[in-house]
Coordinates of C-alpha atoms (C1' of nucleotides) in Angstrom, one line a residue:
Chain A
X13 CA 10.3 -11.5 59.4
X14 CA 11.4 -12.3 56.5
X15 CA 13.9 -9.7 55.0
X16 CA 13.1 -7.9 51.8
X17 CA 16.3 -5.7 50.1
X18 CA 15.6 -3.9 46.7
X19 CA 18.4 -2.3 44.1
X20 CA 16.8 0.2 42.4
X21 CA 18.7 1.9 39.4
X22 CA 17.4 4.8 37.2
X23 CA 17.5 3.8 33.6
X24 CA 19.5 6.8 32.2
X25 CA 22.6 4.4 31.1
X26 CA 24.2 1.1 31.3
X27 CA 24.6 -0.5 34.7
X28 CA 28.1 0.9 36.7
X29 CA 30.6 -0.9 38.5
X30 CA 29.2 1.1 41.9
X31 CA 25.4 0.1 40.8
X32 CA 27.1 -3.7 40.5
X33 CA 28.2 -3.4 43.9
X34 CA 25.2 -2.2 45.5
X35 CA 23.0 -4.9 43.8
X36 CA 25.6 -7.5 44.8
X37 CA 25.2 -6.1 48.0
X38 CA 21.8 -6.3 48.4
X39 CA 21.8 -9.4 46.9
X40 CA 23.9 -11.1 49.5
X41 CA 22.7 -9.9 52.7
X42 CA 18.9 -10.8 51.2
X43 CA 20.5 -14.5 50.3
X44 CA 22.4 -14.7 53.5
X45 CA 19.0 -13.8 55.5
X46 CA 17.0 -16.2 53.2
X47 CA 15.1 -13.3 52.1
X48 CA 14.3 -11.5 49.1
X49 CA 15.9 -9.3 46.6
X50 CA 13.7 -7.3 44.5
X51 CA 14.5 -4.9 41.7
X52 CA 12.9 -2.2 40.4
X53 CA 13.5 0.5 37.4
X54 CA 13.5 4.0 38.6
X55 CA 12.2 5.3 35.7
X56 CA 9.5 8.5 36.6
X57 CA 12.2 10.6 34.3
X58 CA 10.7 9.6 30.9
X59 CA 13.2 11.9 29.7
X60 CA 16.3 10.4 31.3
X61 CA 14.8 7.3 30.9
X62 CA 15.1 4.9 28.1
X63 CA 14.2 1.4 27.0
X64 CA 17.6 0.9 25.8
X65 CA 18.8 1.8 29.2
X66 CA 16.4 -0.7 30.8
X67 CA 17.8 -3.6 28.7
X68 CA 21.4 -3.2 29.2
X69 CA 20.6 -3.4 32.8
X70 CA 18.8 -6.4 33.2
X71 CA 21.7 -7.8 30.8
X72 CA 24.6 -7.0 33.1
X73 CA 22.5 -8.0 36.2
X74 CA 22.1 -11.1 34.8
X75 CA 25.2 -11.8 33.5
X76 CA 26.6 -10.8 37.5
X77 CA 24.2 -13.9 38.3
X78 CA 22.1 -11.1 40.3
X79 CA 19.1 -13.1 39.8
X80 CA 16.2 -10.9 41.3
X81 CA 13.2 -12.2 42.7
X82 CA 9.7 -11.6 41.3
X83 CA 8.8 -9.4 38.4
X84 CA 10.9 -6.0 38.0
X85 CA 8.9 -3.1 39.1
X86 CA 8.5 0.1 37.0
X87 CA 8.6 3.1 39.4
X88 CA 6.1 4.7 36.7
X89 CA 3.3 2.5 36.5
X90 CA 3.1 3.3 40.0
X91 CA 2.5 6.3 39.7
X92 CA -1.2 6.8 40.1
X93 CA -0.7 5.4 43.7
X94 CA 2.2 8.2 44.5
X95 CA 0.1 11.3 43.5
X96 CA -2.8 9.4 45.4
X97 CA -0.8 9.5 48.3
X98 CA 0.5 13.3 48.1
X99 CA -3.3 14.3 47.8
X100 CA -3.4 12.6 51.0
X101 CA -0.9 14.4 52.2
X102 CA -2.6 18.1 51.2
X103 CA -6.0 16.7 52.6
X104 CA -4.5 16.4 55.5
X105 CA -2.4 19.9 55.7
X106 CA 1.1 18.2 55.5
X107 CA 1.6 19.3 52.5
X108 CA 0.9 22.6 50.5
X109 CA 1.5 24.3 47.5
X110 CA 4.2 26.5 46.6
X111 CA 4.3 28.9 43.3
X112 CA 7.8 30.3 43.6
X113 CA 9.4 30.6 40.3
X114 CA 12.5 28.8 39.5
X115 CA 14.9 32.1 39.3
X116 CA 13.3 33.1 43.2
X117 CA 14.1 29.1 44.9
X118 CA 17.8 30.3 43.3
X119 CA 18.1 33.3 44.6
X120 CA 17.1 31.9 48.1
X121 CA 20.0 29.1 47.6
X122 CA 22.6 31.7 46.9
X123 CA 21.6 34.2 49.6
X124 CA 21.3 31.5 52.4
X125 CA 25.2 30.0 50.6
X126 CA 26.3 33.4 50.9
X127 CA 25.2 34.2 55.0
X128 CA 26.5 31.0 55.6
X129 CA 23.8 29.7 56.3
X130 CA 22.2 25.9 55.0
X131 CA 20.9 26.3 51.1
X132 CA 17.4 25.5 50.6
X133 CA 13.7 26.7 50.7
X134 CA 12.5 28.6 53.8
X135 CA 8.9 27.9 53.4
X136 CA 7.7 30.9 52.2
X137 CA 4.4 29.7 50.9
X138 CA 3.6 27.2 53.7
X139 CA 0.3 29.8 54.4
X140 CA -0.6 31.0 51.4
X141 CA -3.4 28.8 50.6
X142 CA -2.3 27.7 47.1
X143 CA -4.7 25.2 45.5
X144 CA -2.1 25.0 42.0
X145 CA 1.6 24.7 42.1
X146 CA 4.4 22.2 42.9
X147 CA 3.5 20.1 46.3
X148 CA 5.6 20.8 48.9
X149 CA 6.0 18.4 52.3
X150 CA 5.8 20.2 55.2
X151 CA 8.7 19.4 57.7
X152 CA 9.7 20.3 61.4
X153 CA 11.5 23.4 61.8
X154 CA 13.0 22.5 65.7
X155 CA 14.2 19.2 67.0
X156 CA 16.1 16.6 65.0
X157 CA 15.9 13.4 63.3
X158 CA 18.3 10.3 64.5
X159 CA 19.0 7.3 62.1
X160 CA 20.3 3.9 63.3
X161 CA 22.3 3.0 60.4
X162 CA 23.7 -0.2 59.9
X163 CA 26.5 0.7 58.5
X164 CA 27.0 4.6 59.3
X165 CA 25.8 4.2 63.0
X166 CA 23.9 6.9 64.5
X167 CA 23.6 9.7 62.5
X168 CA 22.5 13.0 63.9
X169 CA 20.6 15.6 61.4
X170 CA 18.8 19.4 62.7
X171 CA 15.1 19.4 61.2
X172 CA 16.8 23.1 60.3
X173 CA 19.0 22.0 57.7
X174 CA 16.2 19.9 55.9
X175 CA 13.6 22.2 53.8
X176 CA 10.0 21.1 52.5
X177 CA 10.8 19.3 49.8
X178 CA 8.7 18.8 46.9
X179 CA 6.8 15.9 46.6
X180 CA 4.6 16.5 43.2
X181 CA 6.0 19.3 40.4
X182 CA 3.4 21.7 39.2
X183 CA 2.8 19.2 36.6
X184 CA 1.1 17.3 38.8
X185 CA 4.0 14.0 38.4
X186 CA 5.7 12.9 41.6
X187 CA 9.2 13.2 42.3
X188 CA 11.9 10.5 43.1
X189 CA 11.6 11.5 47.0
X190 CA 7.9 10.3 47.2
X191 CA 8.1 7.6 45.1
X192 CA 10.9 5.8 46.4
X193 CA 9.3 6.1 49.9
X194 CA 6.0 5.1 48.9
X195 CA 7.6 2.0 46.1
X196 CA 9.8 0.9 48.8
X197 CA 7.0 0.8 51.3
X198 CA 4.7 -0.9 49.0
X199 CA 7.1 -3.2 48.2
X200 CA 7.6 -4.5 51.9
X201 CA 11.5 -3.6 52.0
X202 CA 12.5 -3.8 55.1
X203 CA 16.3 -2.8 54.5
X204 CA 17.4 -0.2 52.1
X205 CA 21.3 -0.8 51.1
X206 CA 22.5 1.9 49.1
X207 CA 25.4 4.0 48.4
X208 CA 26.0 6.8 50.8
X209 CA 25.7 10.0 48.5
X210 CA 21.8 9.0 49.8
X211 CA 22.6 9.7 53.3
X212 CA 21.2 13.1 53.6
X213 CA 17.8 11.8 51.6
X214 CA 17.4 9.3 54.2
X215 CA 17.0 12.1 56.6
X216 CA 14.1 13.9 54.0
X217 CA 12.4 10.3 53.7
X218 CA 12.5 10.2 57.5
X219 CA 9.6 13.1 57.5
X220 CA 7.8 11.4 54.3
X221 CA 7.5 8.0 56.5
X222 CA 6.4 9.7 59.5
X223 CA 3.9 11.6 57.8
X224 CA 2.2 8.9 56.7
X225 CA 2.6 6.8 59.5
X226 CA 4.6 4.4 57.8
X227 CA 8.1 2.6 59.9
X228 CA 10.9 3.4 58.0
X229 CA 13.1 0.7 56.5
X230 CA 16.3 -0.2 58.4
X231 CA 19.0 1.7 56.8
X232 CA 22.4 1.3 55.4
X233 CA 24.7 3.5 53.4
X234 CA 27.9 1.9 52.1
X235 CA 30.9 4.1 51.1
X236 CA 30.9 4.7 47.6
X237 CA 33.6 3.4 45.5
X238 CA 36.6 6.0 44.3
X239 CA 38.4 6.9 40.7
X240 CA 42.0 6.9 40.9
X241 CA 42.0 10.7 41.8
X242 CA 39.5 9.5 45.0
X243 CA 36.6 11.4 43.3
X244 CA 33.3 9.4 42.9
X245 CA 33.5 7.5 40.5
X246 CA 30.3 8.2 38.1
X247 CA 29.3 7.5 34.6
X248 CA 31.3 10.6 33.5
X249 CA 34.0 10.0 36.1
X250 CA 35.8 7.1 35.1
X251 CA 33.0 4.4 35.9
X252 CA 32.7 1.4 32.8
X253 CA 29.6 -0.1 32.6
X254 CA 29.6 -3.9 33.7
X255 CA 29.1 -5.0 30.3
X256 CA 32.7 -3.5 29.5
X257 CA 34.1 -6.0 31.7
X258 CA 32.4 -8.8 30.4
X259 CA 34.1 -7.7 27.0
X260 CA 37.0 -6.8 28.6
X261 CA 37.0 -10.7 28.9
X262 CA 36.1 -10.6 33.0
X263 CA 34.1 -13.8 34.2
X264 CA 31.2 -13.2 36.2
X265 CA 32.6 -15.0 39.2
X266 CA 35.5 -12.9 39.3
X267 CA 33.5 -9.6 39.2
X268 CA 31.6 -10.7 42.0
X269 CA 34.4 -11.9 43.8
X270 CA 36.5 -8.6 43.4
X271 CA 33.5 -6.3 43.9
X272 CA 32.5 -7.9 47.2
X273 CA 35.8 -7.6 48.8
X274 CA 35.8 -4.0 47.6
X275 CA 34.5 -2.4 50.8
X276 CA 33.5 -5.6 52.3
X277 CA 35.9 -7.9 54.7
X278 CA 35.9 -11.3 56.4
X279 CA 39.5 -12.0 58.0
X280 CA 41.7 -13.1 55.6
X281 CA 39.6 -14.6 52.6
X282 CA 40.3 -13.4 49.5
X283 CA 39.2 -16.2 47.0
X284 CA 35.3 -16.0 47.7
X285 CA 32.7 -18.3 46.2
X286 CA 28.9 -17.5 46.0
X287 CA 28.2 -19.9 48.3
X288 CA 30.6 -18.5 51.1
X289 CA 29.3 -15.3 50.5
X290 CA 26.1 -15.6 51.5
X291 CA 26.9 -17.6 54.3
X292 CA 29.6 -14.8 55.5
X293 CA 27.8 -11.5 54.5
X294 CA 26.4 -9.7 56.7
X295 CA 25.9 -5.4 57.0
X296 CA 28.5 -4.6 60.0
X297 CA 31.3 -5.9 58.0
X298 CA 30.9 -3.4 55.6
X299 CA 33.8 -1.0 55.9
X300 CA 32.7 3.0 56.1
X301 CA 35.9 4.0 54.0
X302 CA 35.3 4.3 50.7
X303 CA 37.8 2.4 48.5
X304 CA 39.5 2.6 44.9
X305 CA 38.7 0.5 42.1
X306 CA 42.1 -1.9 41.4
X307 CA 41.9 -3.6 37.6
X308 CA 45.3 -5.3 38.5
X309 CA 43.7 -7.3 41.4
X310 CA 40.3 -8.0 39.3
X311 CA 42.8 -9.5 36.5
X312 CA 44.6 -11.4 39.3
X313 CA 40.9 -12.8 40.9
X314 CA 39.7 -13.3 36.7
X315 CA 43.6 -15.2 36.0
X316 CA 42.2 -17.6 39.3
X317 CA 38.9 -18.2 38.1
X318 CA 40.1 -18.6 34.3
X319 CA 42.7 -21.6 35.9
X320 CA 39.3 -23.1 37.7
X321 CA 36.6 -22.8 35.4
X322 CA 35.9 -25.8 33.3
X323 CA 37.5 -26.4 29.9
X324 CA 34.3 -26.7 27.4
X325 CA 33.0 -23.8 29.0
X326 CA 36.2 -21.4 28.3
X327 CA 36.3 -22.6 24.5
X328 CA 32.3 -22.2 24.6
X329 CA 33.3 -18.2 25.4
X330 CA 36.6 -17.9 23.7
X331 CA 35.3 -19.3 19.9
X332 CA 33.5 -16.8 18.9
X333 CA 36.4 -14.2 20.0
X334 CA 38.8 -16.5 18.2
X335 CA 36.3 -16.3 14.7
X336 CA 36.2 -13.1 15.2
X337 CA 39.5 -12.2 15.9
X338 CA 41.1 -15.1 12.8
X339 CA 38.3 -13.6 10.1
X340 CA 37.2 -17.4 10.1
X341 CA 35.3 -19.8 11.9
X342 CA 37.0 -22.3 13.6
X343 CA 37.5 -26.2 12.4
X344 CA 36.6 -29.0 14.6
X345 CA 40.1 -30.5 14.4
X346 CA 41.4 -26.7 15.9
X347 CA 38.5 -26.8 18.3
X348 CA 39.7 -30.1 19.7
X349 CA 43.0 -29.3 20.1
X350 CA 42.6 -25.9 21.9
X351 CA 40.3 -27.9 24.5
X352 CA 43.1 -30.6 24.2
X353 CA 45.2 -27.6 25.0
X354 CA 43.4 -25.5 27.7
X355 CA 44.9 -26.9 30.7
X356 CA 47.9 -25.2 29.9
X357 CA 46.5 -22.1 27.7
X358 CA 44.1 -21.6 31.2
X359 CA 47.0 -20.7 33.6
X360 CA 48.5 -18.1 31.4
X361 CA 46.1 -15.5 30.5
X362 CA 44.5 -13.4 32.6
X363 CA 41.1 -12.5 30.5
X364 CA 39.3 -14.2 28.3
X365 CA 40.6 -11.8 25.8
X366 CA 44.5 -13.3 26.4
X367 CA 43.1 -16.5 26.5
X368 CA 41.9 -16.3 23.3
X369 CA 45.0 -14.7 22.0
X370 CA 46.9 -17.7 23.4
X371 CA 45.2 -19.9 21.7
X372 CA 45.3 -18.5 17.9
X373 CA 48.1 -20.2 17.2
X374 CA 46.2 -23.9 17.1
X375 CA 44.4 -22.6 14.4
X376 CA 47.2 -20.9 12.5
X377 CA 47.6 -21.5 8.6
X378 CA 51.0 -22.4 7.1
X379 CA 52.8 -20.6 6.9
X380 CA 53.1 -19.6 10.5
X381 CA 53.6 -16.3 10.4
X382 CA 56.7 -14.7 12.8
X383 CA 55.2 -12.8 14.6
X384 CA 58.0 -10.6 16.9
X385 CA 61.4 -10.0 17.1
X386 CA 62.0 -12.0 19.5
X387 CA 60.6 -15.0 17.8
X388 CA 62.8 -13.6 14.6
X389 CA 65.9 -14.7 16.9
X390 CA 65.1 -18.1 17.0
X391 CA 64.0 -18.4 13.2
X392 CA 67.7 -17.6 11.9
X393 CA 69.6 -20.5 9.7
X394 CA 70.8 -22.0 12.5
X395 CA 67.7 -22.7 14.2
X396 CA 66.3 -23.6 10.9
X397 CA 68.8 -26.1 10.6
X398 CA 68.5 -27.9 14.4
X399 CA 64.5 -28.0 13.4
X400 CA 66.1 -29.5 10.0
X401 CA 68.3 -32.3 11.7
X402 CA 65.8 -33.0 14.1
X403 CA 62.8 -34.0 11.7
X404 CA 64.4 -37.0 11.2
X405 CA 64.7 -38.4 14.6
X406 CA 60.9 -37.4 14.9
X407 CA 59.7 -39.2 11.5
X408 CA 60.7 -42.6 12.7
X409 CA 59.1 -41.5 16.6
X410 CA 56.4 -44.3 16.8
X411 CA 55.0 -42.6 19.8
X412 CA 53.9 -39.2 19.8
X413 CA 53.9 -38.1 23.4
X414 CA 55.0 -35.5 25.2
X415 CA 57.4 -37.9 27.8
X416 CA 58.7 -39.5 24.4
X417 CA 59.2 -36.0 21.9
X418 CA 61.0 -34.6 25.2
X419 CA 63.3 -37.6 25.0
X420 CA 64.1 -36.9 21.7
X421 CA 64.8 -33.1 21.6
X422 CA 67.2 -33.9 25.1
X423 CA 68.5 -36.9 23.5
X424 CA 69.7 -34.5 20.3
X425 CA 70.8 -31.7 22.7
X426 CA 73.1 -33.2 24.6
X427 CA 74.4 -35.3 21.1
X428 CA 74.9 -31.5 19.8
X429 CA 76.0 -30.5 23.2
X430 CA 73.3 -27.9 22.6
X431 CA 71.1 -26.1 25.5
X432 CA 67.3 -27.9 25.6
X433 CA 66.5 -24.3 24.8
X434 CA 68.2 -23.9 22.0
X435 CA 66.0 -26.9 20.4
X436 CA 62.6 -26.3 22.5
X437 CA 62.6 -22.6 21.5
X438 CA 62.6 -22.7 17.5
X439 CA 60.1 -25.5 17.8
X440 CA 57.9 -23.1 19.8
X441 CA 58.4 -20.4 17.1
X442 CA 57.8 -22.9 14.2
X443 CA 54.3 -24.1 15.8
X444 CA 53.3 -20.8 17.0
X445 CA 55.0 -18.1 15.7
X446 CA 55.8 -16.9 19.1
X447 CA 58.6 -17.7 22.0
X448 CA 55.6 -17.8 24.4
X449 CA 53.1 -20.3 24.5
X450 CA 52.4 -23.4 26.7
X451 CA 55.4 -26.2 26.6
X452 CA 56.1 -27.2 23.4
X453 CA 56.0 -30.9 24.2
X454 CA 52.7 -30.7 25.2
X455 CA 51.9 -28.7 21.8
X456 CA 53.5 -31.1 19.9
X457 CA 51.8 -34.2 21.1
X458 CA 48.2 -32.1 20.8
X459 CA 49.0 -31.5 17.0
X460 CA 49.9 -34.9 16.7
X461 CA 52.5 -36.5 14.4
X462 CA 51.2 -35.1 11.0
X463 CA 50.7 -31.4 11.8
X464 CA 53.5 -31.2 13.9
X465 CA 55.5 -32.4 11.2
X466 CA 53.9 -30.2 8.4
X467 CA 54.6 -27.2 10.5
X468 CA 58.1 -28.0 11.5
X469 CA 58.9 -28.6 7.8
X470 CA 57.6 -25.5 6.6
X471 CA 59.9 -23.9 9.0
X472 CA 62.9 -25.5 8.4
X473 CA 62.5 -25.2 4.7
Chain B
rG28 C1' 29.6 28.4 52.3
rU29 C1' 26.2 24.8 55.4
rC30 C1' 25.7 19.7 57.5
rC31 C1' 27.3 14.7 57.0
rC32 C1' 30.8 11.1 56.7
rC33 C1' 35.6 9.1 56.4
rU34 C1' 41.5 8.6 57.4
rU35 C1' 46.1 1.1 58.7
rC36 C1' 51.7 -0.4 53.5
rG37 C1' 50.8 2.4 46.3
rU38 C1' 45.6 -0.2 46.2
rC39 C1' 42.2 -3.7 48.9
rU40 C1' 42.0 -5.1 53.6
rA41 C1' 42.4 -8.0 58.9
rG42 C1' 42.2 -5.5 63.2
rU43 C1' 36.2 -4.2 68.4
rG44 C1' 42.6 -1.4 74.8
rG45 C1' 47.1 -5.9 76.2
rC46 C1' 47.8 -11.6 71.2
rC47 C1' 50.7 -6.4 66.9
rU48 C1' 58.1 -6.0 67.0
rA49 C1' 50.7 -4.2 63.0
rG50 C1' 48.5 -9.9 59.7
rG51 C1' 46.7 -11.5 54.5
rA52 C1' 45.6 -9.9 49.3
rC53 C1' 47.3 -7.4 44.5
rA54 C1' 51.3 -4.8 42.4
rC55 C1' 56.6 -4.2 42.7
rC56 C1' 61.7 -6.8 43.9
rG57 C1' 65.3 -10.9 44.4
rC58 C1' 65.8 -16.6 44.7
rC59 C1' 63.8 -21.7 44.2
rU60 C1' 61.3 -24.6 40.1
rU61 C1' 61.8 -24.3 34.4
rC62 C1' 61.9 -25.6 27.1
rU63 C1' 59.5 -19.7 26.9
rC64 C1' 55.7 -17.5 29.4
rA65 C1' 52.5 -18.3 32.9
rA66 C1' 51.3 -20.9 37.7
rG67 C1' 53.5 -22.6 42.3
rG68 C1' 56.9 -21.9 46.3
rC69 C1' 60.4 -19.5 49.6
rG70 C1' 61.7 -14.2 51.0
rG71 C1' 61.9 -8.8 50.6
rU72 C1' 60.5 -3.8 50.6
rA73 C1' 56.4 -0.7 52.5
rA74 C1' 51.0 1.5 56.9
rC75 C1' 48.5 2.8 62.0
rA76 C1' 47.4 11.6 58.8
rC77 C1' 48.8 14.9 63.3
rG78 C1' 48.1 16.9 68.2
rG79 C1' 46.4 16.6 72.9
rG80 C1' 43.7 13.5 76.5
rU81 C1' 41.7 8.9 79.0
rU82 C1' 44.5 4.2 80.8
rC83 C1' 49.2 0.6 84.3
rG84 C1' 48.8 -0.2 78.9
rA85 C1' 46.0 2.6 72.7
rC86 C1' 46.0 1.0 65.6
rU87 C1' 41.8 0.5 68.8
rC88 C1' 38.0 5.2 73.5
rC89 C1' 37.1 10.8 73.9
rC90 C1' 38.9 15.8 72.4
rG91 C1' 40.7 18.8 68.7
rU92 C1' 44.0 20.2 63.5
rA93 C1' 45.0 18.6 59.2
rG94 C1' 43.7 16.0 54.6
rG95 C1' 39.7 13.9 51.3
rG96 C1' 35.0 12.4 50.5
rG97 C1' 29.3 13.0 49.7
rA98 C1' 24.8 15.9 50.2
rC99 C1' 22.8 21.0 50.0
rA100 C1' 17.4 20.6 42.2
rC101 C1' 10.0 21.0 40.5
rC102 C1' 17.3 14.6 38.6
rA103 C1' 17.1 10.3 40.0

RNA sequence: GUCCCCUUCGUCUAGUGGCCUAGGACACCGCCUUCUCAAGGCGGUAACACGGGUUCGACUCCCGUAGGGGACACCA
């Protein structure tokens, strides 16, 4: 049997981090089983759905590399089928119309709660024979439902805790409960992997499956991601959109690795490639307790993937960031400096933003602005005179390489009985305007004799 | 309130009755390396919520307690 999973977001906003993880788990699970991963947009609520949200979700999915199989299914386009199913259920007497007004339903819930009962509809319209109103599914009052959940294990709920749910609103439109079940069935979904906030829905949906005579897909309800306060992460509760992380300078592969490890583990493995994840991902390794989002760990992973990343790719990614930051376009020379310096830059950045910031000095114009107080300390008269004295030696240098430059500085320091720092730091400040950068001799070599002396002379004057 | 679920270092987790004096990773601290900052190497602080069972033996199984979370719409 081909395993088919789906991710089914409702387009009421961006793709938040919890949704992204759900999609990722579905994706890896499908890939692991050489199955299919489908995408369905649950846009039945026309009021709350928007094209912008759909676009944002699709874009985030693509950015994360969560490539779905086949065409996107739009739930709104399946409405006819949903109402047809509802009509069949009504004809078979498995559903009935209810005309209770909203206030009355509200009252029912409140009194039930007050009396310590499970709140819900009491089924009073079951045999009234209405032919209009909201269509409700007749569910059994006795017995219980068992679900063998791949993550939660065996979960049982008594049927008297499940009320007759509405499957068709009084305006004739299908509800989510109906639509998911029909669509999942029609799409041939074999495994539903979703947040455990849907766990109780599974039981209600079970009754729909059985009313239709369909077999329910295998269920897997994964624990949610919590915020720092321990409460469910949601759009209005600290969950950021995937594109926010992109804008913060995170790499999609870092994102995937981090999200994968949030709630899933395989021994001591931390750095897990896509191929490895596909090879290893099984549902039984998903933990049962909720986890919290930890930005520090994401940053650590991101730094790792930046270091592993190809220099050309990194340059391409930071170029627009730098153009914006500097208010000008990078010249070809500057790009080539940055590219040559990338090995030194990329091991010092946790995000692409940092990488762009750290690379900026390659594109500075003269005079180099002293950026901070620490740098000021190495821009005093003593430092400037050291540089002035050094310039002579450098001008006579034929071979402009890291090693030869290092030698010149070292010999000078020994001659003057100075620590190398006393020379290296002023050079760094002259070149970059700060006290933090990749190795100065590397930077000197990359700039070449001409640019280096230009910056040093300007500093020493 | 009712039902369901959860509980190992601050965080993510390994652990499926003896391998656990509880392992790894992030964060934190120290040392080494060193032209700065990183990276890297070495080391350190730090956890089985609690109480009962079961068992020769429990982080692992059972039952309670406490704490946390989720769900209870003509939203999805």
